[in-house]
Coordinates of C-alpha atoms in Angstrom, one line a residue:
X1 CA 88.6 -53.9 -197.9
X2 CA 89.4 -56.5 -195.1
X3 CA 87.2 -58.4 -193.1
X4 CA 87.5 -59.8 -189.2
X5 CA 88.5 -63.2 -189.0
X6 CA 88.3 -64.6 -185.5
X7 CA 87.5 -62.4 -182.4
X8 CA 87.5 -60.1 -181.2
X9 CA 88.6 -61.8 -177.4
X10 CA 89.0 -59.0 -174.5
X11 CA 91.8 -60.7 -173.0
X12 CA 93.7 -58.2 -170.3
X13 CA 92.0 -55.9 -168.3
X14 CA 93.7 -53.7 -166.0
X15 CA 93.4 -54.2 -161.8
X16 CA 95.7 -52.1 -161.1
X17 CA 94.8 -48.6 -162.5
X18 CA 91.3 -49.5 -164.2
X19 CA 92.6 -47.8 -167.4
X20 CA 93.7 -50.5 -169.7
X21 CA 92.6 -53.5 -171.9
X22 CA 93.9 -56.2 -174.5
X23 CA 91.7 -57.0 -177.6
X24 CA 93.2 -59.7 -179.6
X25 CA 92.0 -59.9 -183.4
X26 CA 92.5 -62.2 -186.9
X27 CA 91.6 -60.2 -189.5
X28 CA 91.7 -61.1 -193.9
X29 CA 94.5 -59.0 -194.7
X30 CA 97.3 -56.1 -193.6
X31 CA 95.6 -53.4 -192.0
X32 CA 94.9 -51.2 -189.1
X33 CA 92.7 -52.5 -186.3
X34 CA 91.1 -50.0 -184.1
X35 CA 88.8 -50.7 -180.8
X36 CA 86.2 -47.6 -180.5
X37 CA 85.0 -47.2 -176.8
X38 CA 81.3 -45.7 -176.3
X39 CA 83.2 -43.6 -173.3
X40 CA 85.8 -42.2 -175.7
X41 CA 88.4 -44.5 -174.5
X42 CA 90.4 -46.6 -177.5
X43 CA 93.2 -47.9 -179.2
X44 CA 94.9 -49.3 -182.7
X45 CA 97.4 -51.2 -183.6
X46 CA 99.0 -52.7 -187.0
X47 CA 98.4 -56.2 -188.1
X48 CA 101.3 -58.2 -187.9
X49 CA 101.9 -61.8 -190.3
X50 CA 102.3 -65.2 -188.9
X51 CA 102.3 -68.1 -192.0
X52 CA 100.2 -65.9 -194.2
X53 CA 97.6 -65.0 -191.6
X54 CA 97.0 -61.7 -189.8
X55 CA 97.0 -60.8 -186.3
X56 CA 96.6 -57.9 -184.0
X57 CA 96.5 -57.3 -179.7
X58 CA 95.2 -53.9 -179.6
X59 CA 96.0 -51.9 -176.3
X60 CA 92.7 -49.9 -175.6
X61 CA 93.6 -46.6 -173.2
X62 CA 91.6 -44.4 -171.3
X63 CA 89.2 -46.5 -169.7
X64 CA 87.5 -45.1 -166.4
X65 CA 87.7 -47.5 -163.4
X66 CA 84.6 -49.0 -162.2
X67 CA 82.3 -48.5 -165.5
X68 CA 81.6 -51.0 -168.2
X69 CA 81.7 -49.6 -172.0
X70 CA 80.3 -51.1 -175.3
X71 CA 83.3 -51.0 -178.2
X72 CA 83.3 -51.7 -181.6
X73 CA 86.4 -53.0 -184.0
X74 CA 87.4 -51.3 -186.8
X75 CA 89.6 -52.3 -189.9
X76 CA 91.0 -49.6 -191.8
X77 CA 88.2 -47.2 -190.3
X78 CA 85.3 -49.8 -191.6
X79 CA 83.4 -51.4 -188.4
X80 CA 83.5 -54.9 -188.7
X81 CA 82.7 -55.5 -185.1
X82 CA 79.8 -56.1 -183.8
X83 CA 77.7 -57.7 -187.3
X84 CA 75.0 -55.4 -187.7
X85 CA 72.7 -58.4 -187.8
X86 CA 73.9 -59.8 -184.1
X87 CA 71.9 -61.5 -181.6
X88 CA 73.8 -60.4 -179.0
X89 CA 73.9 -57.8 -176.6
X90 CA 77.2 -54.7 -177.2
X91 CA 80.5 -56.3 -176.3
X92 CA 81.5 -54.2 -173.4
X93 CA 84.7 -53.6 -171.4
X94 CA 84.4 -53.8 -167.9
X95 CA 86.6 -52.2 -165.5
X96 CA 87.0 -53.4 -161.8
X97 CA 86.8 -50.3 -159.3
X98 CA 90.5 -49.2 -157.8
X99 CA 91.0 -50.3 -155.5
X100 CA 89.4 -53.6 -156.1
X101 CA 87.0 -55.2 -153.4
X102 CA 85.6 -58.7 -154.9
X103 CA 86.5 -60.5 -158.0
X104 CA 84.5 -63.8 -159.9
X105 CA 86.7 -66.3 -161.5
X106 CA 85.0 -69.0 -163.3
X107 CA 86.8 -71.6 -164.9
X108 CA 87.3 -75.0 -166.5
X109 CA 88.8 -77.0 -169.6
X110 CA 88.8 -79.9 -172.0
X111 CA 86.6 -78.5 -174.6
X112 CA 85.5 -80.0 -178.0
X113 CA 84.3 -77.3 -180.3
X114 CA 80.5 -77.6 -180.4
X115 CA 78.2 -78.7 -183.7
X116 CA 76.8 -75.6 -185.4
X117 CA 73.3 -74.7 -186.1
X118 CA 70.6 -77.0 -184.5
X119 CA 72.6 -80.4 -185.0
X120 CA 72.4 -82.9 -182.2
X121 CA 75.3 -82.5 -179.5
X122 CA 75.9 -86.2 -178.6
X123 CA 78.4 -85.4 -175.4
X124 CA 75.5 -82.7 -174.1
X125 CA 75.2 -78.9 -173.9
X126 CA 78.5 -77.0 -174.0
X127 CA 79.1 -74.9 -170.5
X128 CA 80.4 -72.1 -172.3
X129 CA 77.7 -71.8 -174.8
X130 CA 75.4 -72.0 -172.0
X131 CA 76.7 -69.8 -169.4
X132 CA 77.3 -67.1 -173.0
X133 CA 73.1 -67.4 -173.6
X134 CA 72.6 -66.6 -169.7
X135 CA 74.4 -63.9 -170.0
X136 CA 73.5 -62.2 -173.6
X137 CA 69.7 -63.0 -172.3
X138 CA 69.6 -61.9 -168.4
X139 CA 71.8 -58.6 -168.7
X140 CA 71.8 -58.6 -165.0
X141 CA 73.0 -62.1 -164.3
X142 CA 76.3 -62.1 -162.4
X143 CA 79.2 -62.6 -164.6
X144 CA 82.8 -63.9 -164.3
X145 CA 85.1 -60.7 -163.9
X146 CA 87.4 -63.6 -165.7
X147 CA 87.4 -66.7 -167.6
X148 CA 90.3 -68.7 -166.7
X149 CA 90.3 -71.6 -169.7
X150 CA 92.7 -74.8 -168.0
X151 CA 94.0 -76.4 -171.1
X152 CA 92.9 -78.4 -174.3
X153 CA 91.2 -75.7 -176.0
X154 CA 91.5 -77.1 -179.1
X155 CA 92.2 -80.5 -179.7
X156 CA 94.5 -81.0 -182.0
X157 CA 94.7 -85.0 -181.9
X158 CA 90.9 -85.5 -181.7
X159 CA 89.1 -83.1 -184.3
X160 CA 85.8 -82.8 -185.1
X161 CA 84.0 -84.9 -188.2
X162 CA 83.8 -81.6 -189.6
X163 CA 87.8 -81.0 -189.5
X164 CA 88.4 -84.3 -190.7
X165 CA 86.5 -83.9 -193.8
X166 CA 88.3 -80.4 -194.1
X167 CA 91.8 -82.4 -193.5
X168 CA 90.7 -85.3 -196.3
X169 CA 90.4 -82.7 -199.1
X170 CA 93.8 -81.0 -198.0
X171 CA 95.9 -84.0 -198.0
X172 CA 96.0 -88.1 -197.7
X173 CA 95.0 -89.7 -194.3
X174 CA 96.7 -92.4 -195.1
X175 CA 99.9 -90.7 -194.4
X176 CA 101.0 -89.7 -190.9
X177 CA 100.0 -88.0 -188.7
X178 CA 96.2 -89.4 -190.2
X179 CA 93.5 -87.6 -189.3
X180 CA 95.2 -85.2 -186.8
X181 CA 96.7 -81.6 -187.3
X182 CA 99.8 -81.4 -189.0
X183 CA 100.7 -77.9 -189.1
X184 CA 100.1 -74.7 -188.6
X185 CA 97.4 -73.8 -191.2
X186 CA 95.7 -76.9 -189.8
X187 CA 95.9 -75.2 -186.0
X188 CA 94.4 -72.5 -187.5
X189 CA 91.2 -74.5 -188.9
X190 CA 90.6 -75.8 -185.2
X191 CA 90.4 -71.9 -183.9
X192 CA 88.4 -71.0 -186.5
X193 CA 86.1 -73.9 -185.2
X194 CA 85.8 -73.4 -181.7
X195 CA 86.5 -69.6 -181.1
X196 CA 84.1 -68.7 -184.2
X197 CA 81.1 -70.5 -182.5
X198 CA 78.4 -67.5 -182.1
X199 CA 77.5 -67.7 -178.4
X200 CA 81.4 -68.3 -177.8
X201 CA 82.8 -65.8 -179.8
X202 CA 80.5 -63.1 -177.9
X203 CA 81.3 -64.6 -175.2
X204 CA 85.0 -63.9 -175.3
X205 CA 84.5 -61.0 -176.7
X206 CA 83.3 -59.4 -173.6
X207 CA 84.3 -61.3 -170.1
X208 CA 88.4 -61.6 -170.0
X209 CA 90.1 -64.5 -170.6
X210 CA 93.4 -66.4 -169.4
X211 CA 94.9 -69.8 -171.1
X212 CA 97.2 -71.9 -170.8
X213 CA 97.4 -75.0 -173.0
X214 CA 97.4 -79.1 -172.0
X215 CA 98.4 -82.0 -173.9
X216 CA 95.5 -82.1 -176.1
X217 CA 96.7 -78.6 -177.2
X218 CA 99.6 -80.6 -178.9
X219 CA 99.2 -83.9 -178.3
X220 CA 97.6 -86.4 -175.6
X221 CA 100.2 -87.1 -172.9
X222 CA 102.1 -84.5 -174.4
X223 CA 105.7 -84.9 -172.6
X224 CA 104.9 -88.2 -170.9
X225 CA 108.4 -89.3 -170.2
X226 CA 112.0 -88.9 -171.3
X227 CA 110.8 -92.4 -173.6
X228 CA 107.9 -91.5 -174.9
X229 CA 109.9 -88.1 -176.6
X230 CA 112.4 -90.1 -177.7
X231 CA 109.9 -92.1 -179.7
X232 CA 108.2 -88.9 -181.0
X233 CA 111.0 -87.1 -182.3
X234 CA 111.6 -90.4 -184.6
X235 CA 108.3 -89.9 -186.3
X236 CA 108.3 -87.8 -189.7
X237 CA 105.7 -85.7 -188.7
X238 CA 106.3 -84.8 -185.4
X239 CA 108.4 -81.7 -185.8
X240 CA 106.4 -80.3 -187.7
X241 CA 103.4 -80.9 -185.3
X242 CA 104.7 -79.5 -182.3
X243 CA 106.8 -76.3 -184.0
X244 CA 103.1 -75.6 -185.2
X245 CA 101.3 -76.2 -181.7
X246 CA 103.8 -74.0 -179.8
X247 CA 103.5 -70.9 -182.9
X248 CA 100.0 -71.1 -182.8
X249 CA 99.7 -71.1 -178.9
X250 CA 101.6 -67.8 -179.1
X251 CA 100.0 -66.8 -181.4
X252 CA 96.2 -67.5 -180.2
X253 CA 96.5 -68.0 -176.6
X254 CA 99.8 -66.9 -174.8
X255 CA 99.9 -63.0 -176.4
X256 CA 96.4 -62.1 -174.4
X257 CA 97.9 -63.5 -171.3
X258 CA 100.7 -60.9 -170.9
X259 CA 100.5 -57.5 -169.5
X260 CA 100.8 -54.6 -171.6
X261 CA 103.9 -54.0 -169.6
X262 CA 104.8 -57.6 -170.2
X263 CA 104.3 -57.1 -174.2
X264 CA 106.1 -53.7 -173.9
X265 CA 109.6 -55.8 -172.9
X266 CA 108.8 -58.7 -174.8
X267 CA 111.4 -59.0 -177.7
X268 CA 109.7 -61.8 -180.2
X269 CA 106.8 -59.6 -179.9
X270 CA 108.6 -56.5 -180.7
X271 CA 110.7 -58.5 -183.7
X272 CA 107.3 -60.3 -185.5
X273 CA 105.7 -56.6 -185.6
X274 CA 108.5 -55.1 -186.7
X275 CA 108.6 -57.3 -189.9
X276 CA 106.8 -58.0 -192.8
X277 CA 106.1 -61.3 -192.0
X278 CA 107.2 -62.8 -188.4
X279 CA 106.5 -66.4 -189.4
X280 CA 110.5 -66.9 -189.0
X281 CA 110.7 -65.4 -185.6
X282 CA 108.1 -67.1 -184.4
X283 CA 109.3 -70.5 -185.6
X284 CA 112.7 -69.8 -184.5
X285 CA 111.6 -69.2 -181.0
X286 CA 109.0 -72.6 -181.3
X287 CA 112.5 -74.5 -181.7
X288 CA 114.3 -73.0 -179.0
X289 CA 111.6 -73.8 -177.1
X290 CA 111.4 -77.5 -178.3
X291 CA 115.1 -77.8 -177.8
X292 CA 115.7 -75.8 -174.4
X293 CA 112.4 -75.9 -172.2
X294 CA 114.3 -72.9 -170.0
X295 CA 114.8 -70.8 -172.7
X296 CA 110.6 -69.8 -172.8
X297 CA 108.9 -69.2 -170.1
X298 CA 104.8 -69.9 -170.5
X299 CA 103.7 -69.6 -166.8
X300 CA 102.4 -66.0 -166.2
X301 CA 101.3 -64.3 -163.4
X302 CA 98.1 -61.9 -162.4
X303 CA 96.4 -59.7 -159.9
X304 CA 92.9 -59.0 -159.5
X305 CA 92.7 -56.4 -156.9
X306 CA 93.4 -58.7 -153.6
X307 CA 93.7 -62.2 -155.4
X308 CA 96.9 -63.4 -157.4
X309 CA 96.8 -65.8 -160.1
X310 CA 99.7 -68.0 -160.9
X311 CA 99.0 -70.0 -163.9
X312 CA 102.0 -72.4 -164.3
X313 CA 102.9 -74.4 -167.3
X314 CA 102.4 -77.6 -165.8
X315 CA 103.5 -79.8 -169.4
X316 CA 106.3 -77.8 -171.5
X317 CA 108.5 -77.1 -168.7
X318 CA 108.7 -80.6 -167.7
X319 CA 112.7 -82.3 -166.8
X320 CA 112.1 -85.8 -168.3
X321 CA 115.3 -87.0 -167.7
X322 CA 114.2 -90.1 -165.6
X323 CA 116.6 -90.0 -162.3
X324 CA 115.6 -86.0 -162.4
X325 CA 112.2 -86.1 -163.5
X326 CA 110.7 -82.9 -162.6
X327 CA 107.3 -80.8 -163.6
X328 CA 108.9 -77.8 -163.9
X329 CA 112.5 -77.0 -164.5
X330 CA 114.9 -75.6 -162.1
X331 CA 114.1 -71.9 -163.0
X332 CA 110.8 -72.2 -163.5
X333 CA 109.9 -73.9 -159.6
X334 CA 112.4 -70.8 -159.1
X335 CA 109.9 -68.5 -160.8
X336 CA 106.6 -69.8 -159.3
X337 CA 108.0 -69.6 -155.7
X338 CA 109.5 -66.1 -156.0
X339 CA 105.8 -65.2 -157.3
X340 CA 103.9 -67.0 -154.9
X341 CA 106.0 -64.6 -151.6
X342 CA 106.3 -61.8 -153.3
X343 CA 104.7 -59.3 -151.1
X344 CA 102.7 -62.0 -149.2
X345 CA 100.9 -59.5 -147.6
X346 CA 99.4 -58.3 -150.3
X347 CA 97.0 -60.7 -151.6
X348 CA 93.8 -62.7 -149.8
X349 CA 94.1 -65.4 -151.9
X350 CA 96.2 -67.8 -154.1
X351 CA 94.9 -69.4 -157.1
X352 CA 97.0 -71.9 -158.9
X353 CA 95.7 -72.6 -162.2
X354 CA 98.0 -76.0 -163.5
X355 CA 96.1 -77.9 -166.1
X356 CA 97.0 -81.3 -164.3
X357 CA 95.3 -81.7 -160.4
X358 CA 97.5 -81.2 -157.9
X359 CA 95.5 -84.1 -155.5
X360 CA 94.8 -86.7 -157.5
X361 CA 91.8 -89.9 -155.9
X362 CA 94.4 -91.4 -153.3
X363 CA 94.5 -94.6 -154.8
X364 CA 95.5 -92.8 -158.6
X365 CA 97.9 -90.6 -156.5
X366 CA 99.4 -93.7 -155.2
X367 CA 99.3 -96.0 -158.8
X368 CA 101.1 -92.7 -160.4
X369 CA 103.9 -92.4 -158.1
X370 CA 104.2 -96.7 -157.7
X371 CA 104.5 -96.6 -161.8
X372 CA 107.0 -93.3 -161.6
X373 CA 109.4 -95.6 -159.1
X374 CA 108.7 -98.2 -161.5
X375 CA 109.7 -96.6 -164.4
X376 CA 113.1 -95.0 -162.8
X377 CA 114.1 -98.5 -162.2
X378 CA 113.3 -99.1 -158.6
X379 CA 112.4 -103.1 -159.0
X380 CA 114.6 -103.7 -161.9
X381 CA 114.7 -103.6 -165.6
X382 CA 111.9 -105.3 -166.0
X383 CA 109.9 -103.7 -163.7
X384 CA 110.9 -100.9 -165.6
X385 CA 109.4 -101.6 -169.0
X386 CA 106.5 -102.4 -167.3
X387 CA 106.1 -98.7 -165.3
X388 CA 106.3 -97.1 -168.7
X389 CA 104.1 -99.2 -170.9
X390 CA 101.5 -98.6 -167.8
X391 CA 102.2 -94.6 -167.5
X392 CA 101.3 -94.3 -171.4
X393 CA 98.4 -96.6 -171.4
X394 CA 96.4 -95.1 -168.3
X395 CA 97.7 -91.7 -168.6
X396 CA 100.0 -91.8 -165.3
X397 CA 101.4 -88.2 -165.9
X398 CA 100.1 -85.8 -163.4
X399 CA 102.0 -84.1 -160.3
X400 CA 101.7 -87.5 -158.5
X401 CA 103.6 -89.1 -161.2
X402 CA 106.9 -86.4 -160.6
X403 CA 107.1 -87.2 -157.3
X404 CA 109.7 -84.0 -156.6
X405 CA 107.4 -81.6 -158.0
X406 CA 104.6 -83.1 -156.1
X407 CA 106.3 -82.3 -152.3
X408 CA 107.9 -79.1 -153.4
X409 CA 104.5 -77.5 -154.3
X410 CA 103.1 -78.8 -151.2
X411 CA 106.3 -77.3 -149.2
X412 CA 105.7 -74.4 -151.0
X413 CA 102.0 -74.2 -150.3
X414 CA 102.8 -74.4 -146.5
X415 CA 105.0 -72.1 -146.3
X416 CA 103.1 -68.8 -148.4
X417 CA 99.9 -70.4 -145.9
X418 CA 101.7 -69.9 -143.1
X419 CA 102.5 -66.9 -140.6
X420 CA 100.4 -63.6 -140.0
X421 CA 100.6 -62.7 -144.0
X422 CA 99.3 -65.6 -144.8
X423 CA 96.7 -65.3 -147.5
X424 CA 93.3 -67.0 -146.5
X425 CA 93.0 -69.5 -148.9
X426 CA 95.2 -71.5 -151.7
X427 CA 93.2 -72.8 -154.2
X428 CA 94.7 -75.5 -156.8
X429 CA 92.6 -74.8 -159.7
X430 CA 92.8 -77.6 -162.4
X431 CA 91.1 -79.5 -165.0
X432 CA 91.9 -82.8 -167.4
X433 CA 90.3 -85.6 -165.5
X434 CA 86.9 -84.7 -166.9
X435 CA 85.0 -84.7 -163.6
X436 CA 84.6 -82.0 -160.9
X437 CA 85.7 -82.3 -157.2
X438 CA 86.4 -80.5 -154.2
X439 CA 89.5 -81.9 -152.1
X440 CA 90.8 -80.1 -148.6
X441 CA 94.7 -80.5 -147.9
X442 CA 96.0 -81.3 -144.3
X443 CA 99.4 -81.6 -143.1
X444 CA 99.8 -84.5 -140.3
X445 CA 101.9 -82.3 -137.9
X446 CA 100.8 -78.6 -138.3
X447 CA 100.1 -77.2 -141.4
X448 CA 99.3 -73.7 -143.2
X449 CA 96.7 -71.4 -141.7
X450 CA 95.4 -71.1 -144.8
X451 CA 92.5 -73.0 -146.0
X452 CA 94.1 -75.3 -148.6
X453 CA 91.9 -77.1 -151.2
X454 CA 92.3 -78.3 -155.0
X455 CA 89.8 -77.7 -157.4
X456 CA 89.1 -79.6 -160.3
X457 CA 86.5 -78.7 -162.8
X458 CA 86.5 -80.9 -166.2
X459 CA 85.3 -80.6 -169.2
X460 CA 83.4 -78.1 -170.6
X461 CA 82.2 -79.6 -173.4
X462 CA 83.3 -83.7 -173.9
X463 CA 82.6 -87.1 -173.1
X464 CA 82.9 -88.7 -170.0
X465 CA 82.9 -92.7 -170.5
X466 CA 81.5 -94.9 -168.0
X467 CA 84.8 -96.3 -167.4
X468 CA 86.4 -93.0 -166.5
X469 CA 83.0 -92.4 -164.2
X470 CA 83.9 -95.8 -162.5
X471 CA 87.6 -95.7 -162.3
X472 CA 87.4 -92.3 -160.5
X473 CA 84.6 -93.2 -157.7
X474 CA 86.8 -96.2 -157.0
X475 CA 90.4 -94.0 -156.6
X476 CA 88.6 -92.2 -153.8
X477 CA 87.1 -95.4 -152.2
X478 CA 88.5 -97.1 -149.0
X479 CA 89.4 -100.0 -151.1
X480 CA 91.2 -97.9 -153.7
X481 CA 93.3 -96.0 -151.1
X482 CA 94.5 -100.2 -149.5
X483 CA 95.4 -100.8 -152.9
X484 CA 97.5 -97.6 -153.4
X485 CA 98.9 -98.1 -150.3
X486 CA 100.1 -101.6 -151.0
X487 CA 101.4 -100.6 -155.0
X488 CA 103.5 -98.0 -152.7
X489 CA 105.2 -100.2 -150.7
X490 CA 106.0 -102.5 -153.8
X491 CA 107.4 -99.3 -155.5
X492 CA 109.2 -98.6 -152.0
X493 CA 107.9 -94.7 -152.7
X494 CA 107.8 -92.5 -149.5
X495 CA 104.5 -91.3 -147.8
X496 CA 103.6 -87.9 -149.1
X497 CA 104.1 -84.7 -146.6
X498 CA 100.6 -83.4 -146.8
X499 CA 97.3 -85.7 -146.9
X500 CA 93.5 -85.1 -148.5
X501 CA 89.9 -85.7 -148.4
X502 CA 87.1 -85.1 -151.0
X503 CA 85.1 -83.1 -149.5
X504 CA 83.0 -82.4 -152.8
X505 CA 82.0 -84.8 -155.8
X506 CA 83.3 -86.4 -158.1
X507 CA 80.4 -84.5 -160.6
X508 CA 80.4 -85.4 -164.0
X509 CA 78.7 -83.3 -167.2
X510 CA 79.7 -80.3 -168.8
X511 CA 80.6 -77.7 -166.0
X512 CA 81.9 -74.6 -164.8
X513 CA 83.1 -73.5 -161.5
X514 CA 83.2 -70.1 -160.2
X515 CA 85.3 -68.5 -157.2
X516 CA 84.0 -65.4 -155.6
X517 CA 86.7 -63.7 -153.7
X518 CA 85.5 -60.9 -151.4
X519 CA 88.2 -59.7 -148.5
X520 CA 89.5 -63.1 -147.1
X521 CA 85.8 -65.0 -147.9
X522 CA 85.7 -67.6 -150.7
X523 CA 82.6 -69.2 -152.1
X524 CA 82.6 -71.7 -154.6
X525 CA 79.8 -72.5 -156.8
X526 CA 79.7 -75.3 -159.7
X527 CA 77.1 -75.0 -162.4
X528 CA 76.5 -78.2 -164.8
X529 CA 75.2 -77.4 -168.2
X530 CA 72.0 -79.4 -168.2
X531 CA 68.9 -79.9 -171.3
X532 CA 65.6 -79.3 -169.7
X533 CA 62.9 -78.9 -172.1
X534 CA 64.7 -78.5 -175.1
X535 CA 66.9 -75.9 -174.0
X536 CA 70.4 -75.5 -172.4
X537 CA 70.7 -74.1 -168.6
X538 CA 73.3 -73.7 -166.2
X539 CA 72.1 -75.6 -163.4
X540 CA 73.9 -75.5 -159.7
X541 CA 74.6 -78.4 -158.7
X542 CA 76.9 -77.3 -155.6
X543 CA 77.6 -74.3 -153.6
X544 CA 79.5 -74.0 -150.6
X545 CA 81.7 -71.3 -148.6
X546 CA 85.9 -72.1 -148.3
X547 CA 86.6 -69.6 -146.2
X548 CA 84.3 -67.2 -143.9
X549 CA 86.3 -64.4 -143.8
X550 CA 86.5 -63.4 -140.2

């Protein structure tokens, strides 16, 4: 007799057709995982082995477009799914009416895993806990059609009390990497943590989810520069470390994110479930990926009705080669921009989900791309030691800091904004900087018709230090942009194509945001997870319309 694990998570759900959905389990041992449908719809699927743990994505068929069903898991024809002594409401499945006429994306990222039972949460309420006891208590509240988690799910650098004690009685801190994951089994500890959290884990068991990891999710500042990996791969442990990451984010994150369509042609998914045990595979294709950054492609894309998603891999895919640096690799920015006008006409709006902000504060914009120059060996050698050393210490690694990537995105942009099948909006939706704001994009000579704007929404459960608080308010202050302005001219770095305005924030606590895209109107809404009287809410703290529709 087996037992579930971790999950389940509903993690595709079908826009197209309204028939089909992902469930994505961990169960004890071998066995058959079945999702049972209240409307008769269903699915199984095998469990397939990854390092001695076992895994299945169930494809669940015959779902009626437009209706929401409870299910229930079963292993080996036991239920095991939901506990017969749970709080919570039925996990459902809901399916979006075909066609499609509105969609809710909420999103956000940076989450520590929250303390169990009743212990006190020094960094505040966690968002997602918060906005899963709305929902389990107020049936009728609105929910996210989708979840769209922005990187550093887990943390693999920075675990909990809790998992250090856990890592102490495994092996010696003493040795590298310390008190930080070393390897798979360890990546599998930190899943457990956060995803097995009660109010989460019914959470994602019943509003789909989309991922895509940050540094965190390895390591912070996680492909810094061309340097920085150098240094890494000298270390004893590092291998090891990031073979595990990339395994376990197929594994836990990366699997949900595909199409059944997309799993149907994918060939490491077809070899692991096709074998006994798949750990080989799956750390054969963790290499490649470490050694060739073409050779896996992590970005995805989706459509939700009259909205696309294009959630690009904004930290694997990097070119750190330091006279080419580049976010994304030649075939990759290849991919993304045959994605993004494909059938132009077809979509209402563009979300771009990158971890990192596109539109930085002006004056961090600036200090990024002055460092970048810097470091490529604009004012010398020296100079040059000097823009490195400052990218690691203050984190200088976003798309301001690959200035390339930064004007090819915003060329891009223009153009898919542009013309009479040009969507209504493009939203840049982002996280990492652990605040929330709203910035608005505007070209000096002309410019998209399309409403442009980046959207940052950070964390959903972590601190946010005074000094970060400070050092952000300044990067959008008057003063901040003169400085910029003057570190660009020492770094002799050219004025960027497209400029920006806050036009929202910064906000700063635990936080969601949450799109509503209905015909060619978008309104945004940010909710703050807020203590009053003892108990957790999801407080609006900002609502506001991005485009009319008309």
């Amino acid at each position: 007799m087996t037992g579930l694990r971790l999950g389940p998570l509903l993690r595709y759900v079908d826009w197209d057709a309204g028939g089909t959905a992902t469930v994505w389990v961990e169960t004890e041992r071998p066995c058959t995982a079945e999702v049972r449908c209240e409307d008769g719809a269903r699915g199984t699927s095998r469990t397939f082995q990854v390092a001695g743990h076992h895994y299945a994505l169930i494809l669940v068929t015959g779902l009626t477009p437009g209706t929401s069903t409870a299910y229930e898991v079963l292993l080996d024809d036991r239920r095991v799914w939901p506990p017969e002594d749970s709080p919570f409401p039925p996990s459902t499945i809901r399916t979006p009416e075909v066609p499609a006429t509105a969609v809710r994306v909420s999103f956000g990222s940076c989450r520590w895993a929250a303390p169990g039972g009743h212990e006190h949460d020094p960094v505040g309420p966690d968002a997602l806990d918060t906005l899963a006891t709305r929902l389990a208590t107020a049936p009728e509240a609105a929910r996210p059609d989708v979840l769209l988690l922005v990187g550093d799910q887990v943390y693999a650098d920075e675990p909990s009390q809790e998992t250090r004690d856990w890592l102490a009685e495994r092996r010696d801190l003493e040795q590298p990497p310390g008190a930080e994951v070393a390897d798979y089994e360890e990546y599998t500890h930190l899943y457990d943590e956060s995803w097995r959290d009660p109010e989460v884990r019914w959470l994602l068991s019943t509003v789909p989810s989309c991922m895509v990891f940050d540094d965190h999710d390895v390591i912070d500042d996680w492909n810094t520069s061309g340097a920085w990996l150098a240094e890494m791969r000298e270390t004893p442990w590092w291998q090891e470390r990031l073979l595990s990451g990339l395994m376990s984010y197929w594994v836990y994150q990366h699997l949900g994110n595909l199409s059944p369509a997309e799993l149907e042609s994918d060939k490491l998914y077809a070899a692991v479930r096709a074998e006994s045990d798949g750990t080989a595979q799956v750390r054969a294709f963790a290499a490649e990926a470490d050694r060739d950054a073409t050779a896996v492609r992590w970005s995805y894309r989706r459509d939700f009705g009259r909205t696309r998603l294009l959630m690009v891999d904004s930290r694997a895919a990097r070119v750190l080669d330091e006279q080419n640096r580049s976010m994304l690799d030649p075939d990759e920015e290849r991919w993304v921009r045959e994605q993004a006008l494909e059938q132009r006409g077809s979509y209402d709006h563009l979300l771009i989900g990158t971890s990192l902000p596109w539109l930085l504060p002006p004056a961090i914009h600036d200090v990024e791309g002055w460092a970048s120059a810097l470091s490529g060996g604009e004012r010398g050698a020296r100079w040059a030691k000097f823009g490195e050393w400052l990218r690691r210490a203050a984190d200088l690694e976003h798309w301001a800091a690959f200035p390339h990537s930064f004007e090819t995105m915003a060329s891009l942009i223009a153009e898919v904004g542009s013309g009479p099948e040009a969507p209504a909006s493009v939203c840049v939706l982002s996280g990492d900087v652990h605040h929330a704001y709203v910035a608005q994009a505007a070209w000096p000579h002309g410019g998209p018709d399309a409403r442009v704007v980046q959207l940052t929404c950070s964390p959903v459960h972590n601190s946010v230090p005074a000094s970060m608080k400070i050092g952000f308010r300044f990067g959008w202050s008057g003063l901040g942009r003169g400085i910029g302005r003057a570190l660009k001219r020492h770094g002799r770095t050219p004025l960027a194509s497209v400029n920006w305005r806050k036009t929202g924030g910064p906000w700063f606590g635990n936080q969601l945001m949450t799109l509503t895209l209905r015909g060619r109107r978008a309104d945004l809404a940010l909710e703050q997870a807020q203590d009053r009287e003892g108990s957790a809410e999801l407080v609006t703290v900002d609502t506001r319309t991005l485009t009319s529709g008309a």
